[in-house]
CSV table of N, CA and C in Angstrom, one decimal:
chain,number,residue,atom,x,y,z
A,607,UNK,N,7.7,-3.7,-12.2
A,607,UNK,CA,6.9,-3.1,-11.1
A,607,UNK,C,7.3,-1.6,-11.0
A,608,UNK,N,8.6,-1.3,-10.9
A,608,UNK,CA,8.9,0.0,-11.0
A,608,UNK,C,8.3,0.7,-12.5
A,609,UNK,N,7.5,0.2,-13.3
A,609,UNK,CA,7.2,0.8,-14.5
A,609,UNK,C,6.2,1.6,-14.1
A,610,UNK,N,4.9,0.3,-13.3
A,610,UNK,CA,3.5,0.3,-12.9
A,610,UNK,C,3.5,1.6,-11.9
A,611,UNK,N,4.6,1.6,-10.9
A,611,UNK,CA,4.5,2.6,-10.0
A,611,UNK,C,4.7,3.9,-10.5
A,612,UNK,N,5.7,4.2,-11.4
A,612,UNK,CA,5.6,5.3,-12.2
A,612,UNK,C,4.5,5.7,-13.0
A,613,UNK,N,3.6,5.0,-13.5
A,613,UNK,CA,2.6,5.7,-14.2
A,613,UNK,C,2.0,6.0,-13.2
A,614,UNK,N,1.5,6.2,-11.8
A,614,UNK,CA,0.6,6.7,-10.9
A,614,UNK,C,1.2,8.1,-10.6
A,615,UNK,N,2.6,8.6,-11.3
A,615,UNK,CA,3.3,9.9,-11.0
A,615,UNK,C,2.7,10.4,-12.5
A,616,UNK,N,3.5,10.4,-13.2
A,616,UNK,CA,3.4,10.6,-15.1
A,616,UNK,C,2.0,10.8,-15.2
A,617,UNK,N,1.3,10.1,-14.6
A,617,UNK,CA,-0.6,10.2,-15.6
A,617,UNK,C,-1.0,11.3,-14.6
A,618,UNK,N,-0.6,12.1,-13.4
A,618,UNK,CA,-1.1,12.9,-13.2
A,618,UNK,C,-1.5,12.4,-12.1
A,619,UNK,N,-1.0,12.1,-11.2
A,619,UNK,CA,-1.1,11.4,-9.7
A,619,UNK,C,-0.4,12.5,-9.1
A,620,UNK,N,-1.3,12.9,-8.5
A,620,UNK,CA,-1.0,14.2,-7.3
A,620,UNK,C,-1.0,13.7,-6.0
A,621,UNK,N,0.3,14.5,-5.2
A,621,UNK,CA,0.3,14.1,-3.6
A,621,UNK,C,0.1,12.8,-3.5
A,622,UNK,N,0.5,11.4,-3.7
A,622,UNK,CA,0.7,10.0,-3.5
A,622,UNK,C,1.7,9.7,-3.6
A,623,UNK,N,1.7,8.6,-2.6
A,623,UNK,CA,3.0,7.7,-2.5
A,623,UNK,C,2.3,6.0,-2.4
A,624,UNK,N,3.1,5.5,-3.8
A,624,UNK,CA,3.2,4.2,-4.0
A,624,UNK,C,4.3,3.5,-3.5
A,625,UNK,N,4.0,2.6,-2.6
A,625,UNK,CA,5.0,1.6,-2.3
A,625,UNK,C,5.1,-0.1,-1.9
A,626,UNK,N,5.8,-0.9,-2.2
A,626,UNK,CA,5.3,-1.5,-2.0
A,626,UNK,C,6.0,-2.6,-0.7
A,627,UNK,N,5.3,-3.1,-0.4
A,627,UNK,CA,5.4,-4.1,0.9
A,627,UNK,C,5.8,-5.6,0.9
A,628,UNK,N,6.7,-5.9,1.2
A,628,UNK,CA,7.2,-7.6,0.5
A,628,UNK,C,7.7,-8.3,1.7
A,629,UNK,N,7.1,-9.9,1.6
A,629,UNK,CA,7.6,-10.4,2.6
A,629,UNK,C,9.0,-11.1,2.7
A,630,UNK,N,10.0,-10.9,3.5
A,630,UNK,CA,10.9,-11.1,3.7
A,630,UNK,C,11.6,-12.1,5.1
A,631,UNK,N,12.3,-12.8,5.0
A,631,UNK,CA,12.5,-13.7,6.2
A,631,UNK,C,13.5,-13.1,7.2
A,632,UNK,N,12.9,-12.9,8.4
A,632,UNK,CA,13.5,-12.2,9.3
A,632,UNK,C,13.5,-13.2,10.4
A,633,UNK,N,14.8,-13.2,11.5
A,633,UNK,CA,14.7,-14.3,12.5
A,633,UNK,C,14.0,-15.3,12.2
A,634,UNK,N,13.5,-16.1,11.1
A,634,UNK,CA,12.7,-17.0,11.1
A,634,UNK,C,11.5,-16.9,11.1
A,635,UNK,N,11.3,-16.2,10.6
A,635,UNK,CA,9.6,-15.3,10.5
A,635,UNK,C,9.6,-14.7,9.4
A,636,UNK,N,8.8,-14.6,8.7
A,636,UNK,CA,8.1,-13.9,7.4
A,636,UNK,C,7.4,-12.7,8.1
A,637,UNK,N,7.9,-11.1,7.9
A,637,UNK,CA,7.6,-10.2,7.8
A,637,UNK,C,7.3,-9.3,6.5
A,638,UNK,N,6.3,-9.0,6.3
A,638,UNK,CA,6.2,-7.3,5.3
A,638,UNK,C,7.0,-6.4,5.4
A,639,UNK,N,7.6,-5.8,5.0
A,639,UNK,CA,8.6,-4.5,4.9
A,639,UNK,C,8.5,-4.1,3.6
A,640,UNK,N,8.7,-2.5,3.8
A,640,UNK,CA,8.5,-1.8,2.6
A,640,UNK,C,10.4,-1.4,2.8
A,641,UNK,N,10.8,-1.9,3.2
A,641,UNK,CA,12.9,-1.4,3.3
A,641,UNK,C,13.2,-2.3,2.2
A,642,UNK,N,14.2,-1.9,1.2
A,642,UNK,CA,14.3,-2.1,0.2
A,642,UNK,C,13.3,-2.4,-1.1
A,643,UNK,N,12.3,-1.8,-0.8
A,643,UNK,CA,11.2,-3.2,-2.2
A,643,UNK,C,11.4,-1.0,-3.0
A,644,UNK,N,10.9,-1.3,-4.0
A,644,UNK,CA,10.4,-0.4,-4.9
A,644,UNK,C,9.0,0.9,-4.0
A,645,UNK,N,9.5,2.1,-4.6
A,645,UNK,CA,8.4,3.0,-4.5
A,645,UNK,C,8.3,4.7,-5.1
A,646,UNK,N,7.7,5.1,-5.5
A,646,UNK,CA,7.5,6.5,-6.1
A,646,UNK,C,6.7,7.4,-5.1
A,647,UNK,N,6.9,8.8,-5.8
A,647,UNK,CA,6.4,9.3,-4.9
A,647,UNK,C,6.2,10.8,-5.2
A,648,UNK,N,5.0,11.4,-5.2
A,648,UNK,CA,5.3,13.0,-5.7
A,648,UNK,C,6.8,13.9,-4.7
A,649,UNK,N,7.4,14.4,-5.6
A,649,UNK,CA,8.6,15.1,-5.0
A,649,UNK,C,8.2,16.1,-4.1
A,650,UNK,N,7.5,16.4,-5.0
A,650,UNK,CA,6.6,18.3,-4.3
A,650,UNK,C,5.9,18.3,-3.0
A,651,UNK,N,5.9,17.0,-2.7
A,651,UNK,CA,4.9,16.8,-1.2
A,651,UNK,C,6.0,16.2,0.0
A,652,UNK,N,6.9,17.5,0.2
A,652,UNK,CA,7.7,16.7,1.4
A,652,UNK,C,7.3,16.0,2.7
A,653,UNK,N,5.9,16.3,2.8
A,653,UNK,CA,5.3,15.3,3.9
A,653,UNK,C,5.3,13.7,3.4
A,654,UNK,N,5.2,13.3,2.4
A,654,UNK,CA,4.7,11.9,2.0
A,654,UNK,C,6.3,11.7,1.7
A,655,UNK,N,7.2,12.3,1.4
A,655,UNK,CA,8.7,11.8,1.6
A,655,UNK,C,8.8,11.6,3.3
A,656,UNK,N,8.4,12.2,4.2
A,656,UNK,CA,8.8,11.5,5.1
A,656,UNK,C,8.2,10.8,6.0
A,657,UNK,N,7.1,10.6,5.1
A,657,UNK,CA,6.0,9.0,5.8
A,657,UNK,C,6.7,8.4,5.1
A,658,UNK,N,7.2,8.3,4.1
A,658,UNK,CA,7.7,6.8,3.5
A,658,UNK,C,9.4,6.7,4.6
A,659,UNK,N,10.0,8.0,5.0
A,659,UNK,CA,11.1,7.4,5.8
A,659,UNK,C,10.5,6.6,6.8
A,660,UNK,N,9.2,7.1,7.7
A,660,UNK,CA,8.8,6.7,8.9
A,660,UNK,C,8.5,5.1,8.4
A,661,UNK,N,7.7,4.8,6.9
A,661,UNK,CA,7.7,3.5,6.6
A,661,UNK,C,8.7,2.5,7.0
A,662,UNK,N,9.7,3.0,6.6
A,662,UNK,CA,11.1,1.9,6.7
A,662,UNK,C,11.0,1.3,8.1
A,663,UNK,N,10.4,2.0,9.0
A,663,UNK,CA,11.0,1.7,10.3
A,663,UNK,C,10.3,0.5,10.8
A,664,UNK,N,8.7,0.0,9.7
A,664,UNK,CA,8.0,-1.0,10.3
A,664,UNK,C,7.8,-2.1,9.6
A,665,UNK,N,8.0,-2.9,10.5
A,665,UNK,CA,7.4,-4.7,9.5
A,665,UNK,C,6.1,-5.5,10.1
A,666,UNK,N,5.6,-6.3,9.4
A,666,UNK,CA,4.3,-7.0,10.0
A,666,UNK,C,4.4,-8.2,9.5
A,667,UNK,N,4.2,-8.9,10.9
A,667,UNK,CA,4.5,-10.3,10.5
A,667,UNK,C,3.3,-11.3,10.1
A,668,UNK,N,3.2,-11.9,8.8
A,668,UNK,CA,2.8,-12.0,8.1
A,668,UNK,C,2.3,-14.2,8.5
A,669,UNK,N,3.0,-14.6,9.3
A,669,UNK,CA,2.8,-15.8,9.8
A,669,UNK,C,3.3,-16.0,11.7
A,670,UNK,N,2.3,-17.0,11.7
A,670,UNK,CA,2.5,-17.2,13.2
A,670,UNK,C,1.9,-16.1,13.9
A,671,UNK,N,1.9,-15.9,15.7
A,671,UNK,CA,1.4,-15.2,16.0
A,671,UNK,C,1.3,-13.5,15.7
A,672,UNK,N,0.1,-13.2,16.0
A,672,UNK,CA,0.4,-11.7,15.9
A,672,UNK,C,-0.5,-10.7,17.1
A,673,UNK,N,-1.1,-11.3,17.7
A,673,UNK,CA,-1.4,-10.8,19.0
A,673,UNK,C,-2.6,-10.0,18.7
A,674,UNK,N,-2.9,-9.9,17.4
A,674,UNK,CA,-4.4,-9.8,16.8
A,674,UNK,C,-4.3,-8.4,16.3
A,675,UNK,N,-3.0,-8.0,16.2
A,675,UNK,CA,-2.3,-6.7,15.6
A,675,UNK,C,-1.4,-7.1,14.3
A,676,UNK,N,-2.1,-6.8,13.1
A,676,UNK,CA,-1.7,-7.5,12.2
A,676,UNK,C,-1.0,-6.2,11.4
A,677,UNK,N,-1.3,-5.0,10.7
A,677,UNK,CA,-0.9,-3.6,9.9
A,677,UNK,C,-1.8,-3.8,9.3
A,678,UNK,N,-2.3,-2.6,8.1
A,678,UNK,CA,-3.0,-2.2,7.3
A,678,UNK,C,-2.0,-3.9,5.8
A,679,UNK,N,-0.9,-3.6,5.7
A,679,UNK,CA,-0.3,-4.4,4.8
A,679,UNK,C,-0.8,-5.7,4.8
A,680,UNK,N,-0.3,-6.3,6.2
A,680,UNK,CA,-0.2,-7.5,6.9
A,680,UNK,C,-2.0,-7.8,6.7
A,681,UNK,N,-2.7,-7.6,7.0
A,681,UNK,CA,-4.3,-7.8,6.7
A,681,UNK,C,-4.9,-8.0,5.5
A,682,UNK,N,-4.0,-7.0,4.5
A,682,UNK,CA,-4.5,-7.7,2.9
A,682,UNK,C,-3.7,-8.5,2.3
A,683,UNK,N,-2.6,-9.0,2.7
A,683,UNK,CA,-1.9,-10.0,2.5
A,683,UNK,C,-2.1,-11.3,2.8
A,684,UNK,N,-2.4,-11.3,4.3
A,684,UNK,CA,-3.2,-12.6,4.8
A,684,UNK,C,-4.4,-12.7,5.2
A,685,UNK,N,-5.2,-12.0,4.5
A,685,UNK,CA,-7.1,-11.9,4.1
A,685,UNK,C,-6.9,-12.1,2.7
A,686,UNK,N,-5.5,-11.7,1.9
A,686,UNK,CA,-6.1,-11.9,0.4
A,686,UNK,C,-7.2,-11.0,0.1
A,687,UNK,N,-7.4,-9.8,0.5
A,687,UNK,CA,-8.5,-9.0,0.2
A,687,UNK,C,-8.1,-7.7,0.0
A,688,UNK,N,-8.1,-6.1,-1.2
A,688,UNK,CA,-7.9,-5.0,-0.8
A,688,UNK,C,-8.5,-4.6,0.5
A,689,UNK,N,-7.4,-3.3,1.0
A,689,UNK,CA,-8.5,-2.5,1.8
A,689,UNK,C,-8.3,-1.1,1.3
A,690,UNK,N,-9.2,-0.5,1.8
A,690,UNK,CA,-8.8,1.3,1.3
A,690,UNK,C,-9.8,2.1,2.3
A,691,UNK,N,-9.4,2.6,2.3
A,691,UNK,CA,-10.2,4.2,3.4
A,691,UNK,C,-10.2,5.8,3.2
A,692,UNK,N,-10.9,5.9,2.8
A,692,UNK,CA,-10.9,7.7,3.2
A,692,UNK,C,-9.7,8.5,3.6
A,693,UNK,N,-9.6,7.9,4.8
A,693,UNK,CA,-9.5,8.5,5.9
A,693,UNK,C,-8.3,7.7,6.9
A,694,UNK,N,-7.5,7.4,7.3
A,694,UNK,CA,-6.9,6.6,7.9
A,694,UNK,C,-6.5,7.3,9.5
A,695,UNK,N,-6.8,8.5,9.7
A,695,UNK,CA,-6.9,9.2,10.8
A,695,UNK,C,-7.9,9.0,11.5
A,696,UNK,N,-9.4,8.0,11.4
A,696,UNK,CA,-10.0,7.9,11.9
A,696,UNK,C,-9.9,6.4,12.3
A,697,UNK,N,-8.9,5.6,12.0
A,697,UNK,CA,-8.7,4.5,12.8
A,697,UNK,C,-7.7,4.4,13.8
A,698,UNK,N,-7.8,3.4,14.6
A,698,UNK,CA,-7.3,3.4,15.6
A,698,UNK,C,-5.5,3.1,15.8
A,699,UNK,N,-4.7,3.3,16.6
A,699,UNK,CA,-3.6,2.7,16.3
A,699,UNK,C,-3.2,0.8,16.5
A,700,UNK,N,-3.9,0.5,16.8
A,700,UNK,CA,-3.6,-1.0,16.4
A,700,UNK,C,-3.9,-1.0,15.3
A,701,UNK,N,-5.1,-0.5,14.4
A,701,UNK,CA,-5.8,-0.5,13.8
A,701,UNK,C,-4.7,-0.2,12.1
A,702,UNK,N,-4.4,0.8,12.8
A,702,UNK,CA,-3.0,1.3,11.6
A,702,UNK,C,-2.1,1.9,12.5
A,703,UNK,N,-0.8,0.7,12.5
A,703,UNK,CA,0.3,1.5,13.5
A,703,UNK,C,0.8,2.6,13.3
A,704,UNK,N,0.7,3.4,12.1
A,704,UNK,CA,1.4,4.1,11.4
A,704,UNK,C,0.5,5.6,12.2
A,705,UNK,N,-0.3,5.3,12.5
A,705,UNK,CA,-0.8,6.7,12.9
A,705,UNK,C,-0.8,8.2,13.0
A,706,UNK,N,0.5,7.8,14.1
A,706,UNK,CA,0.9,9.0,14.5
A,706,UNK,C,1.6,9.8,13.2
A,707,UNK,N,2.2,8.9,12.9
A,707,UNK,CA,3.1,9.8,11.3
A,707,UNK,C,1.9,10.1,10.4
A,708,UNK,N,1.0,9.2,10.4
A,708,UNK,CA,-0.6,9.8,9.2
A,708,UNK,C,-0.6,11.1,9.5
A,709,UNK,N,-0.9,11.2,11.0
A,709,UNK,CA,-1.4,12.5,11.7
A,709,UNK,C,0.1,13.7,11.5
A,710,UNK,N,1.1,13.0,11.5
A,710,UNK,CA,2.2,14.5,11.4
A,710,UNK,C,1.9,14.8,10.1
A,711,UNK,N,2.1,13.7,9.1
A,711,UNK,CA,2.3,14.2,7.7
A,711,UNK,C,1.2,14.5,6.9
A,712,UNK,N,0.5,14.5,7.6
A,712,UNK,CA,-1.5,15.0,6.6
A,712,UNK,C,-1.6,14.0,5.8
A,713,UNK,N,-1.3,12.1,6.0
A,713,UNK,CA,-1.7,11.1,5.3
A,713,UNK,C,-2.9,11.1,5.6
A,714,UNK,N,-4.3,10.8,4.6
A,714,UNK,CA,-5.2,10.6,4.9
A,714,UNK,C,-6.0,9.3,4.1
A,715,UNK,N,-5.7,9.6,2.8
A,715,UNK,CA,-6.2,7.9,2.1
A,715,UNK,C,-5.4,6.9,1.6
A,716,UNK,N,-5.5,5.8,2.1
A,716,UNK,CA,-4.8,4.5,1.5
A,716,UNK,C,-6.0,3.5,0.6
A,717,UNK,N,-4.6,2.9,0.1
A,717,UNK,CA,-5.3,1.7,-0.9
A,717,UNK,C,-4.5,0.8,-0.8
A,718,UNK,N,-5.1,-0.5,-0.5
A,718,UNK,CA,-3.3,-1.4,-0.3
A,718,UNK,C,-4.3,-2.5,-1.3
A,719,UNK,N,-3.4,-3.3,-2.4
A,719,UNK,CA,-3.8,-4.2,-3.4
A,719,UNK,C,-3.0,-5.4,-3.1
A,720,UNK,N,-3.4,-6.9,-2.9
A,720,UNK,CA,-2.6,-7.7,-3.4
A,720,UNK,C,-1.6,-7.3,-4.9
A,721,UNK,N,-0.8,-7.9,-4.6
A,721,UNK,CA,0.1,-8.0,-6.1
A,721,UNK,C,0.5,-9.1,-6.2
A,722,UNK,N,0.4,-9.9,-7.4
A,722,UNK,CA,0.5,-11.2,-8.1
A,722,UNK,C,1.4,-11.5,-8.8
A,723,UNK,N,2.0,-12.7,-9.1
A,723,UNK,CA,2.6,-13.1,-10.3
A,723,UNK,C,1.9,-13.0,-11.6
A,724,UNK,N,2.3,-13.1,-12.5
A,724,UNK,CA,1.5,-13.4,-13.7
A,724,UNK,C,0.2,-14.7,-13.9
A,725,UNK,N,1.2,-15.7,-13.3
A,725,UNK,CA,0.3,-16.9,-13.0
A,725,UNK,C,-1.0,-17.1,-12.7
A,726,UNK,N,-0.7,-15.7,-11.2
A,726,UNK,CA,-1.9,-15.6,-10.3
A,726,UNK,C,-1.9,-16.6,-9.4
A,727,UNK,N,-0.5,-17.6,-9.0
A,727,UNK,CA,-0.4,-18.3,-8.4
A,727,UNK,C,0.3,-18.0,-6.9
A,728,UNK,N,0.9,-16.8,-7.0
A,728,UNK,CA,2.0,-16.4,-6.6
A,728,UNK,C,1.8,-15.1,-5.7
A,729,UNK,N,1.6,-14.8,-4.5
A,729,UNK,CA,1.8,-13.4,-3.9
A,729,UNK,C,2.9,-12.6,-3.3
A,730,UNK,N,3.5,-11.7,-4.0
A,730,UNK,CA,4.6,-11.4,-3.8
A,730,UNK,C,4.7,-10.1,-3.4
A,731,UNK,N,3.6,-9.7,-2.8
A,731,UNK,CA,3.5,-8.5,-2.2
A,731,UNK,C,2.4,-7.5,-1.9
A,732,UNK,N,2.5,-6.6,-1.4
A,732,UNK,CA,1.1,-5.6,-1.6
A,732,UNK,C,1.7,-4.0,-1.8
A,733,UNK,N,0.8,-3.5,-2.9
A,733,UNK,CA,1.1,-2.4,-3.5
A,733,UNK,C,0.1,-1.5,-2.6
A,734,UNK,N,0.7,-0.7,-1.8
A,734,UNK,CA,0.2,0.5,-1.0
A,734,UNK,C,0.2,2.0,-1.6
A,735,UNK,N,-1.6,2.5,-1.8
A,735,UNK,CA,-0.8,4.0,-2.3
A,735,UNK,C,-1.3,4.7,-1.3
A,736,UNK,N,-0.6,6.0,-0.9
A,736,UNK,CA,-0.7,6.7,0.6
A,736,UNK,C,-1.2,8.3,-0.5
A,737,UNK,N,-2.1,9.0,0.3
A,737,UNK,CA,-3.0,10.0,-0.3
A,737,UNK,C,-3.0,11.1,0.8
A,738,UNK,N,-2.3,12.5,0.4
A,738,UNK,CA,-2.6,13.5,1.3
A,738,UNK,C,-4.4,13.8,0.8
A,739,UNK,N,-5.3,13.5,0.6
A,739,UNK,CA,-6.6,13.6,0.4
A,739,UNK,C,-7.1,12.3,0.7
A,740,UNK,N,-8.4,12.6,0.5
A,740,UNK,CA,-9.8,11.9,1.4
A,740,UNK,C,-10.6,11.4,-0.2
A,741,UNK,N,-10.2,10.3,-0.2
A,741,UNK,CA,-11.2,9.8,-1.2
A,741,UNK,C,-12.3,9.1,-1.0
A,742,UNK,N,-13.2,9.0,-1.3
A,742,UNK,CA,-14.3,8.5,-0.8
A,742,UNK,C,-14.9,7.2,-1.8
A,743,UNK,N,-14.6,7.7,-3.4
A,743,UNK,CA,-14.5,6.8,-4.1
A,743,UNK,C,-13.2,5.9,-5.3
A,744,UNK,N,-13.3,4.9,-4.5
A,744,UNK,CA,-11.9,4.5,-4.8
A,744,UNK,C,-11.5,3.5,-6.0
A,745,UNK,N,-12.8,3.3,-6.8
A,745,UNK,CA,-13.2,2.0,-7.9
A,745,UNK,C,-12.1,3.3,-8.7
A,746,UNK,N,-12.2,4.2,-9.5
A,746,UNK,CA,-11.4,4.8,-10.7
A,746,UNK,C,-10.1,3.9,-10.3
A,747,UNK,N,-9.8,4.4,-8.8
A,747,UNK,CA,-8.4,4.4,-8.4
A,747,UNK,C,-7.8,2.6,-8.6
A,748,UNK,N,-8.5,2.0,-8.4
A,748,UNK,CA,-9.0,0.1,-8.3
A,748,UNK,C,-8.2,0.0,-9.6
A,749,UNK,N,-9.5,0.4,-10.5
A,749,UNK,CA,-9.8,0.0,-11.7
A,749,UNK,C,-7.8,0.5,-12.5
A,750,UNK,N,-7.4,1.4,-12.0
A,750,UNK,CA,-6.7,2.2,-13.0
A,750,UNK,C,-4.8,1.4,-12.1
A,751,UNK,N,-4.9,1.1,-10.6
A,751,UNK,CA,-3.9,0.4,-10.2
A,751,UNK,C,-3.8,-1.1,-11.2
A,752,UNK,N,-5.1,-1.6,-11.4
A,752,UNK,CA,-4.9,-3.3,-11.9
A,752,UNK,C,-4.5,-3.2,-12.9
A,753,UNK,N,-4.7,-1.8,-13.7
A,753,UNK,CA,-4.0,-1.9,-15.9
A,753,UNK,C,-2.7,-1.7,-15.2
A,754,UNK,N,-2.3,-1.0,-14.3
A,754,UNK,CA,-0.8,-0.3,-14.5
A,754,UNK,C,-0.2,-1.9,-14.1
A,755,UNK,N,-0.4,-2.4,-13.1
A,755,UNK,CA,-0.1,-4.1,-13.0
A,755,UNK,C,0.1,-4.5,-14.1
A,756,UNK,N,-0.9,-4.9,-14.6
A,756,UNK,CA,-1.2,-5.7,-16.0
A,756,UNK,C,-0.1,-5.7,-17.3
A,757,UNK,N,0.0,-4.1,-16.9
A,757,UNK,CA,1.1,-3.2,-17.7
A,757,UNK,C,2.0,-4.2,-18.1
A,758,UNK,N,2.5,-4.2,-17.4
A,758,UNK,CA,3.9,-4.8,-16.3
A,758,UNK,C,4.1,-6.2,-16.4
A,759,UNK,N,2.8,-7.0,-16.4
A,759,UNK,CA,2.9,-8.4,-16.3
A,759,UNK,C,2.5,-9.0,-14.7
A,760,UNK,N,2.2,-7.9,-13.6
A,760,UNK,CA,1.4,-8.1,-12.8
A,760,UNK,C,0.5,-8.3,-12.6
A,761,UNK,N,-0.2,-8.6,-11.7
A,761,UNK,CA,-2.0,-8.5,-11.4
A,761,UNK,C,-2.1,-8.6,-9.8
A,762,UNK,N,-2.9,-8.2,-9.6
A,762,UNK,CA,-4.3,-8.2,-8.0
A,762,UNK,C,-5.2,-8.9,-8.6
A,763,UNK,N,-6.1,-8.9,-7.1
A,763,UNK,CA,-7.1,-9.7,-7.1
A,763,UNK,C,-8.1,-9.4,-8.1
A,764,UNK,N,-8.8,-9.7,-8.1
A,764,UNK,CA,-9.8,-10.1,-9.5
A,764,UNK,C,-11.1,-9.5,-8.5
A,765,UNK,N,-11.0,-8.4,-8.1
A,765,UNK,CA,-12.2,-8.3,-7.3
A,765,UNK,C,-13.3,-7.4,-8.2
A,766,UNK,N,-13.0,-6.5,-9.4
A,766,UNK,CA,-13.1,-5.8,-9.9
A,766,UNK,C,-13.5,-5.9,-11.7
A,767,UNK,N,-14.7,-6.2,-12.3
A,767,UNK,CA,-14.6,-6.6,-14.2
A,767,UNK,C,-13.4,-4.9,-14.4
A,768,UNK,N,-12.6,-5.6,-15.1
A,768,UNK,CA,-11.8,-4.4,-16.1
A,768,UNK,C,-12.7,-3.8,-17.7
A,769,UNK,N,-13.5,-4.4,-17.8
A,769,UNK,CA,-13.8,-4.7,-18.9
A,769,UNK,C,-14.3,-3.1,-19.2
């Protein structure tokens, strides 16, 4: 995994931060947390070093209630579906709790992927990349997260022909 996230630095990945989100058993509850799991990150962009500190500080719980405030993570984990946006400044804070730090640190596009076992039986996480820019089209970015997976012996969802 730490291979796959490296190539998004190395191939020329500008201003992003890859990280990823894993669920973990907390009080008896299965939360997402990105504290301790793997993540890279352009050095040169000290704003996106310190959204990824502000990261640490949140988890989403992943079963049982959630009060219909689930995170950006927590949603494609348990929809089983990517999401990605532009823009993450133009949603709301339930919406993405992370907000306010989007708004300090000039975050503006996300991409969050399931991540799989090999099997494809197996979900062991969601791979988040955080974008000081506004993408609008996100298939290159799709297309080019599922080989670095693949790389690796990982995979996402199959939402996408590689072919």
């Amino acid at each position: 995994m730490t291979m796959a996230l490296r190539y998004f630095i190395e191939l020329g990945e500008k201003h992003v931060l890859a990280q990823v989100w894993a669920p973990v058993k907390n009080k008896g509850r299965y939360v997402l947390t990105t504290s301790g799991q793997l993540f890279v990150l352009d050095l040169k962009c000290t704003g996106l070093h310190q959204y990824k500190m502000a990261s640490l500080m949140y988890s989403f719980s992943v079963d049982g209630e959630t009060n219909g405030v689930l995170g950006l993570p927590a949603r494609v984990f348990r929809q089983k579906l990517p999401e990605w946006t532009p823009n993450v400044q133009y949603y709301s804070d339930k919406e993405y709790q992370q907000l306010n730090h989007a708004l300090s640190y000039d975050v503006h596009g996300t991409l969050a992927l399931l991540v799989f076992e090999p099997s494809g039986q197996s979900c062991v996480g969601v791979l988040e990349l955080i974008l000081t820019s506004q993408k609008i089209n996100y298939a290159p970015r799709l297309i080019k997260s599922a080989r670095h997976l693949r790389l690796v012996a990982l995979d996402t969802n199959d939402i996408i022909s590689l072919h």
